[in-house]
């Protein structure tokens, strides 16, 4: 992982720092999980690395271990939410694909039927 300091203009850095409130549902040494404010499913949680990195590709390049940590925390939260093994994980990458916050975050979605392809 890069040693980039928290970006004071970054919404998710500020949530990680506790400067902006969020409903935290899980955490690990490297990652934080909190509910999305505009949920698209009964369970919609964002799992983010604590350190700032812009998107999933940069995240993987910086630290495969910390990328795995985000994925494992998503599984832990899914189990705590009663989803069992039925959930969707999404990294939107780039504005054209719907990324609006440029601090990597894994969407954990579940609790309803998930169509595929997503459209
Ligand atoms: P994306 O569009 O993939 O970048 O996802 C950003 C997500 O952040 C969206 O689903 C938003 O609803 C969510 N979001 C924006 N602001 C907050 C916030 N303050 N707390 C929790 N989720 C947020």
Coordinates of N, CA and C and ligand atoms in Angstrom, one line a residue:
X1 N 0.9 -1.2 0.0 CA 0.0 0.0 0.0 C 0.9 1.2 0.0
X2 N 0.5 2.2 -0.8 CA 1.2 3.5 -0.7 C 1.1 4.1 0.7
X3 N 2.0 5.0 1.0 CA 2.0 5.6 2.3 C 1.3 7.0 2.1
X4 N 0.4 7.1 1.1 CA -0.3 8.4 0.9 C -1.1 8.7 2.2
X5 N -0.9 9.9 2.7 CA -1.7 10.3 3.9 C -3.1 10.5 3.6
X6 N -3.9 10.5 4.6 CA -5.4 10.7 4.4 C -5.6 12.0 3.7
X7 N -6.5 12.0 2.7 CA -6.8 13.2 1.9 C -7.9 13.9 2.6
X8 N -7.6 15.2 3.1 CA -8.6 15.9 3.9 C -9.8 16.3 3.1
X9 N -9.7 16.2 1.7 CA -10.8 16.5 0.9 C -11.6 15.2 0.5
X10 N -11.1 14.0 1.0 CA -11.8 12.8 0.6 C -12.8 12.4 1.6
X11 N -14.0 12.2 1.2 CA -15.2 11.8 2.0 C -14.9 10.6 2.8
X12 N -14.4 9.5 2.2 CA -14.2 8.3 2.9 C -13.0 8.3 3.9
X13 N -11.9 9.1 3.5 CA -10.9 9.3 4.5 C -11.4 10.0 5.8
X14 N -12.4 10.9 5.6 CA -12.9 11.6 6.7 C -13.8 10.7 7.5
X15 N -14.5 9.8 6.9 CA -15.3 8.8 7.6 C -14.4 7.9 8.4
X16 N -13.3 7.4 7.8 CA -12.3 6.5 8.5 C -11.7 7.3 9.7
X17 N -11.5 8.6 9.5 CA -10.9 9.4 10.6 C -12.0 9.7 11.7
X18 N -13.2 9.4 11.5 CA -14.3 9.7 12.5 C -14.7 11.1 12.4
X19 N -14.4 11.9 11.4 CA -14.7 13.3 11.3 C -16.1 13.5 10.7
X20 N -16.6 12.5 10.0 CA -18.0 12.5 9.4 C -18.6 11.2 9.9
X21 N -19.8 11.3 10.4 CA -20.5 10.1 11.0 C -20.9 9.1 10.0
X22 N -20.8 7.8 10.3 CA -21.3 6.7 9.5 C -21.7 5.6 10.4
X23 N -22.6 4.7 9.9 CA -23.0 3.6 10.7 C -22.1 2.4 10.4
X24 N -21.1 2.3 11.3 CA -20.0 1.3 11.1 C -20.6 0.0 11.5
X25 N -20.4 -1.0 10.6 CA -20.9 -2.4 10.9 C -19.8 -3.4 11.0
X26 N -18.5 -3.0 10.8 CA -17.4 -3.9 10.9 C -16.1 -3.2 10.7
X27 N -15.1 -3.8 11.2 CA -13.7 -3.2 11.0 C -12.7 -4.2 11.2
X28 N -11.5 -3.9 10.6 CA -10.3 -4.7 10.8 C -9.2 -3.7 10.9
X29 N -8.0 -4.3 11.0 CA -6.8 -3.4 11.1 C -6.6 -2.5 9.9
X30 N -7.0 -3.0 8.7 CA -6.8 -2.3 7.5 C -8.0 -1.7 6.8
X31 N -9.2 -2.1 7.3 CA -10.5 -1.8 6.6 C -11.6 -1.4 7.5
X32 N -12.5 -0.7 6.9 CA -13.7 -0.2 7.7 C -14.9 -0.5 6.8
X33 N -16.0 -1.0 7.5 CA -17.3 -1.3 6.8 C -18.4 -0.4 7.4
X34 N -19.1 0.3 6.5 CA -20.2 1.1 7.0 C -21.4 1.1 6.0
X35 N -22.6 1.4 6.5 CA -23.7 1.4 5.6 C -23.7 2.5 4.6
X36 N -24.1 2.2 3.4 CA -24.3 3.2 2.3 C -25.5 4.1 2.7
X37 N -25.4 5.4 2.5 CA -26.5 6.3 2.9 C -27.6 6.2 1.9
X38 N -27.4 5.6 0.7 CA -28.4 5.5 -0.3 C -28.5 4.1 -0.7
X39 N -29.1 3.2 0.1 CA -29.0 1.8 -0.1 C -29.7 1.3 -1.3
X40 N -29.1 0.4 -2.1 CA -29.7 -0.1 -3.3 C -30.2 -1.6 -3.0
X41 N -30.1 -2.0 -1.8 CA -30.6 -3.4 -1.4 C -30.8 -3.4 0.1
X42 N -31.5 -4.3 0.6 CA -31.7 -4.4 2.1 C -30.4 -4.3 2.9
X43 N -29.4 -5.0 2.4 CA -28.0 -4.8 2.9 C -27.2 -4.1 1.9
X44 N -26.7 -2.9 2.2 CA -25.8 -2.2 1.2 C -24.7 -1.6 2.1
X45 N -23.6 -2.2 2.1 CA -22.5 -1.8 3.0 C -21.3 -1.4 2.1
X46 N -20.5 -0.4 2.4 CA -19.3 -0.1 1.8 C -18.1 -0.5 2.6
X47 N -17.2 -1.3 2.0 CA -16.0 -1.7 2.7 C -14.8 -1.0 2.1
X48 N -14.1 -0.2 2.9 CA -13.0 0.7 2.4 C -11.7 0.4 3.1
X49 N -10.6 0.5 2.3 CA -9.3 0.5 3.0 C -9.1 1.8 3.8
X50 N -8.5 1.6 5.0 CA -8.3 2.8 5.8 C -7.4 3.9 5.2
X51 N -6.4 3.4 4.4 CA -5.5 4.3 3.7 C -6.1 4.7 2.4
X52 N -5.8 5.9 2.0 CA -6.3 6.4 0.7 C -5.7 5.8 -0.5
X53 N -6.5 5.2 -1.4 CA -6.1 4.8 -2.7 C -7.3 5.0 -3.6
X54 N -7.1 5.4 -4.8 CA -8.2 5.9 -5.6 C -9.2 4.9 -6.1
X55 N -8.8 3.7 -6.5 CA -9.7 2.8 -7.1 C -9.2 1.3 -6.9
X56 N -10.0 0.4 -7.4 CA -9.6 -1.0 -7.1 C -8.3 -1.4 -7.8
X57 N -8.1 -1.0 -9.0 CA -6.8 -1.4 -9.7 C -5.6 -0.9 -8.9
X58 N -5.7 0.4 -8.5 CA -4.5 1.0 -7.8 C -4.4 0.3 -6.4
X59 N -5.5 -0.1 -5.9 CA -5.5 -0.8 -4.6 C -4.8 -2.2 -4.7
X60 N -5.2 -2.9 -5.8 CA -4.6 -4.3 -6.0 C -3.1 -4.1 -6.2
X61 N -2.7 -3.1 -7.0 CA -1.3 -2.9 -7.3 C -0.5 -2.5 -6.0
X62 N -1.2 -1.7 -5.1 CA -0.5 -1.3 -3.9 C -0.4 -2.4 -2.9
X63 N -1.4 -3.2 -2.7 CA -1.4 -4.2 -1.6 C -2.4 -5.3 -1.9
X64 N -2.0 -6.4 -2.4 CA -2.9 -7.5 -2.6 C -3.4 -8.0 -1.2
X65 N -2.6 -7.9 -0.2 CA -3.0 -8.3 1.2 C -4.1 -7.5 1.7
X66 N -4.0 -6.2 1.5 CA -5.1 -5.3 2.0 C -6.3 -5.4 1.1
X67 N -6.2 -5.7 -0.1 CA -7.4 -5.9 -1.0 C -8.1 -7.2 -0.5
X68 N -7.3 -8.2 -0.1 CA -7.9 -9.4 0.4 C -8.6 -9.1 1.8
X69 N -8.0 -8.2 2.6 CA -8.6 -7.9 3.8 C -10.0 -7.3 3.7
X70 N -10.1 -6.4 2.7 CA -11.4 -5.8 2.4 C -12.4 -6.8 2.0
X71 N -12.0 -7.8 1.2 CA -12.9 -8.8 0.7 C -13.3 -9.7 1.9
X72 N -12.4 -10.0 2.7 CA -12.7 -10.9 3.9 C -13.6 -10.2 4.9
X73 N -13.4 -8.9 5.1 CA -14.3 -8.1 6.0 C -15.7 -8.1 5.3
X74 N -15.8 -8.0 4.0 CA -17.2 -8.0 3.4 C -17.8 -9.3 3.7
X75 N -17.1 -10.4 3.6 CA -17.7 -11.7 3.9 C -18.1 -11.8 5.3
X76 N -17.3 -11.3 6.3 CA -17.7 -11.3 7.7 C -19.0 -10.5 7.9
X77 N -19.1 -9.3 7.3 CA -20.3 -8.5 7.4 C -21.5 -9.2 6.8
X78 N -21.3 -9.8 5.6 CA -22.4 -10.6 5.0 C -23.0 -11.7 5.9
X79 N -22.1 -12.4 6.5 CA -22.5 -13.4 7.4 C -23.2 -12.8 8.6
X80 N -22.7 -11.7 9.2 CA -23.4 -11.1 10.3 C -24.8 -10.5 9.9
X81 N -24.9 -10.1 8.7 CA -26.2 -9.6 8.2 C -27.2 -10.7 7.8
X82 N -26.7 -12.0 7.9 CA -27.6 -13.1 7.7 C -27.7 -13.5 6.2
X83 N -26.8 -13.0 5.4 CA -26.8 -13.3 4.0 C -26.3 -14.6 3.6
X84 N -25.6 -15.3 4.5 CA -25.0 -16.6 4.1 C -23.9 -16.3 3.1
X85 N -24.0 -17.1 2.0 CA -23.1 -16.9 0.9 C -23.7 -16.2 -0.3
X86 N -24.8 -15.6 -0.1 CA -25.5 -15.0 -1.2 C -25.5 -13.4 -1.2
X87 N -24.5 -12.9 -1.9 CA -24.3 -11.4 -1.9 C -23.5 -11.1 -3.1
X88 N -23.6 -9.8 -3.4 CA -22.8 -9.2 -4.6 C -21.8 -8.3 -4.1
X89 N -20.6 -8.3 -4.7 CA -19.5 -7.4 -4.4 C -19.1 -6.6 -5.7
X90 N -19.1 -5.3 -5.6 CA -18.9 -4.5 -6.8 C -17.9 -3.4 -6.4
X91 N -16.9 -3.2 -7.3 CA -16.0 -2.0 -7.3 C -16.3 -1.3 -8.6
X92 N -17.0 -0.1 -8.5 CA -17.1 0.8 -9.6 C -15.8 1.5 -9.8
X93 N -15.3 1.5 -11.0 CA -14.0 2.0 -11.3 C -14.1 3.0 -12.5
X94 N -13.9 4.3 -12.1 CA -14.0 5.4 -13.1 C -15.4 5.9 -13.2
X95 N -15.5 7.2 -13.4 CA -16.8 7.9 -13.4 C -17.7 7.3 -14.5
X96 N -17.2 6.9 -15.6 CA -18.0 6.3 -16.6 C -18.7 5.0 -16.2
X97 N -18.1 4.4 -15.2 CA -18.7 3.1 -14.6 C -19.5 3.4 -13.3
X98 N -19.7 4.7 -13.0 CA -20.5 5.0 -11.8 C -19.7 5.3 -10.6
X99 N -18.4 5.4 -10.6 CA -17.6 5.7 -9.4 C -17.8 7.2 -9.1
X100 N -18.2 7.5 -7.9 CA -18.4 8.9 -7.6 C -17.5 9.4 -6.4
X101 N -17.0 8.4 -5.7 CA -16.1 8.7 -4.6 C -14.8 8.0 -4.9
X102 N -13.7 8.8 -5.0 CA -12.4 8.3 -5.5 C -11.5 7.9 -4.4
X103 N -12.1 7.1 -3.5 CA -11.4 6.3 -2.5 C -11.9 4.9 -2.7
X104 N -11.1 4.0 -3.0 CA -11.6 2.6 -3.4 C -12.6 2.1 -2.3
X105 N -13.7 1.5 -2.8 CA -14.7 1.0 -1.9 C -15.4 -0.2 -2.6
X106 N -15.6 -1.2 -1.8 CA -16.2 -2.4 -2.2 C -17.7 -2.3 -1.8
X107 N -18.6 -2.3 -2.7 CA -20.0 -2.4 -2.4 C -20.4 -3.8 -2.0
X108 N -21.0 -4.0 -0.9 CA -21.6 -5.3 -0.5 C -23.1 -5.2 -0.6
X109 N -23.7 -5.9 -1.4 CA -25.2 -5.8 -1.7 C -25.8 -7.2 -1.4
X110 N -26.9 -7.2 -0.7 CA -27.6 -8.5 -0.5 C -29.0 -8.3 0.1
X111 N -29.7 -9.4 0.2 CA -31.0 -9.4 0.9 C -32.1 -9.3 -0.1
X112 N -31.9 -9.3 -1.4 CA -32.9 -9.3 -2.4 C -32.3 -10.1 -3.6
X113 N -33.3 -10.5 -4.5 CA -32.8 -11.2 -5.7 C -31.9 -10.2 -6.5
X114 N -30.8 -10.7 -7.1 CA -29.9 -9.9 -7.8 C -30.0 -10.4 -9.3
X115 N -30.4 -9.5 -10.2 CA -30.4 -9.9 -11.6 C -29.1 -9.9 -12.2
X116 N -28.9 -10.7 -13.2 CA -27.6 -10.7 -14.0 C -28.0 -10.9 -15.4
X117 N -27.4 -10.1 -16.4 CA -26.5 -9.0 -16.1 C -27.1 -7.8 -15.4
X118 N -26.4 -7.0 -14.7 CA -26.9 -6.0 -13.9 C -27.5 -4.8 -14.6
X119 N -27.1 -4.6 -15.9 CA -27.6 -3.5 -16.7 C -26.9 -2.2 -16.4
Ligands
LIG1 P1 -19.7 4.9 -6.1 O1 -20.7 5.6 -6.9 O2 -19.3 3.5 -6.5 O3 -18.4 5.8 -6.0 O4 -20.2 4.7 -4.6 C1 -20.2 5.8 -3.7 C2 -21.3 5.4 -2.7 O5 -21.1 6.2 -1.6 C3 -22.7 5.7 -3.1 O6 -23.4 4.4 -3.1 C4 -23.2 6.6 -2.1 O7 -24.6 6.4 -1.8 C5 -22.3 6.4 -1.0 N1 -22.2 7.5 0.0 C6 -22.0 8.8 -0.4 N2 -21.8 9.6 0.8 C7 -21.9 8.7 1.8 C8 -21.8 8.8 3.2 N3 -21.6 10.0 3.8 N4 -21.9 7.7 4.0 C9 -22.1 6.5 3.4 N5 -22.2 6.3 2.1 C10 -22.1 7.4 1.3

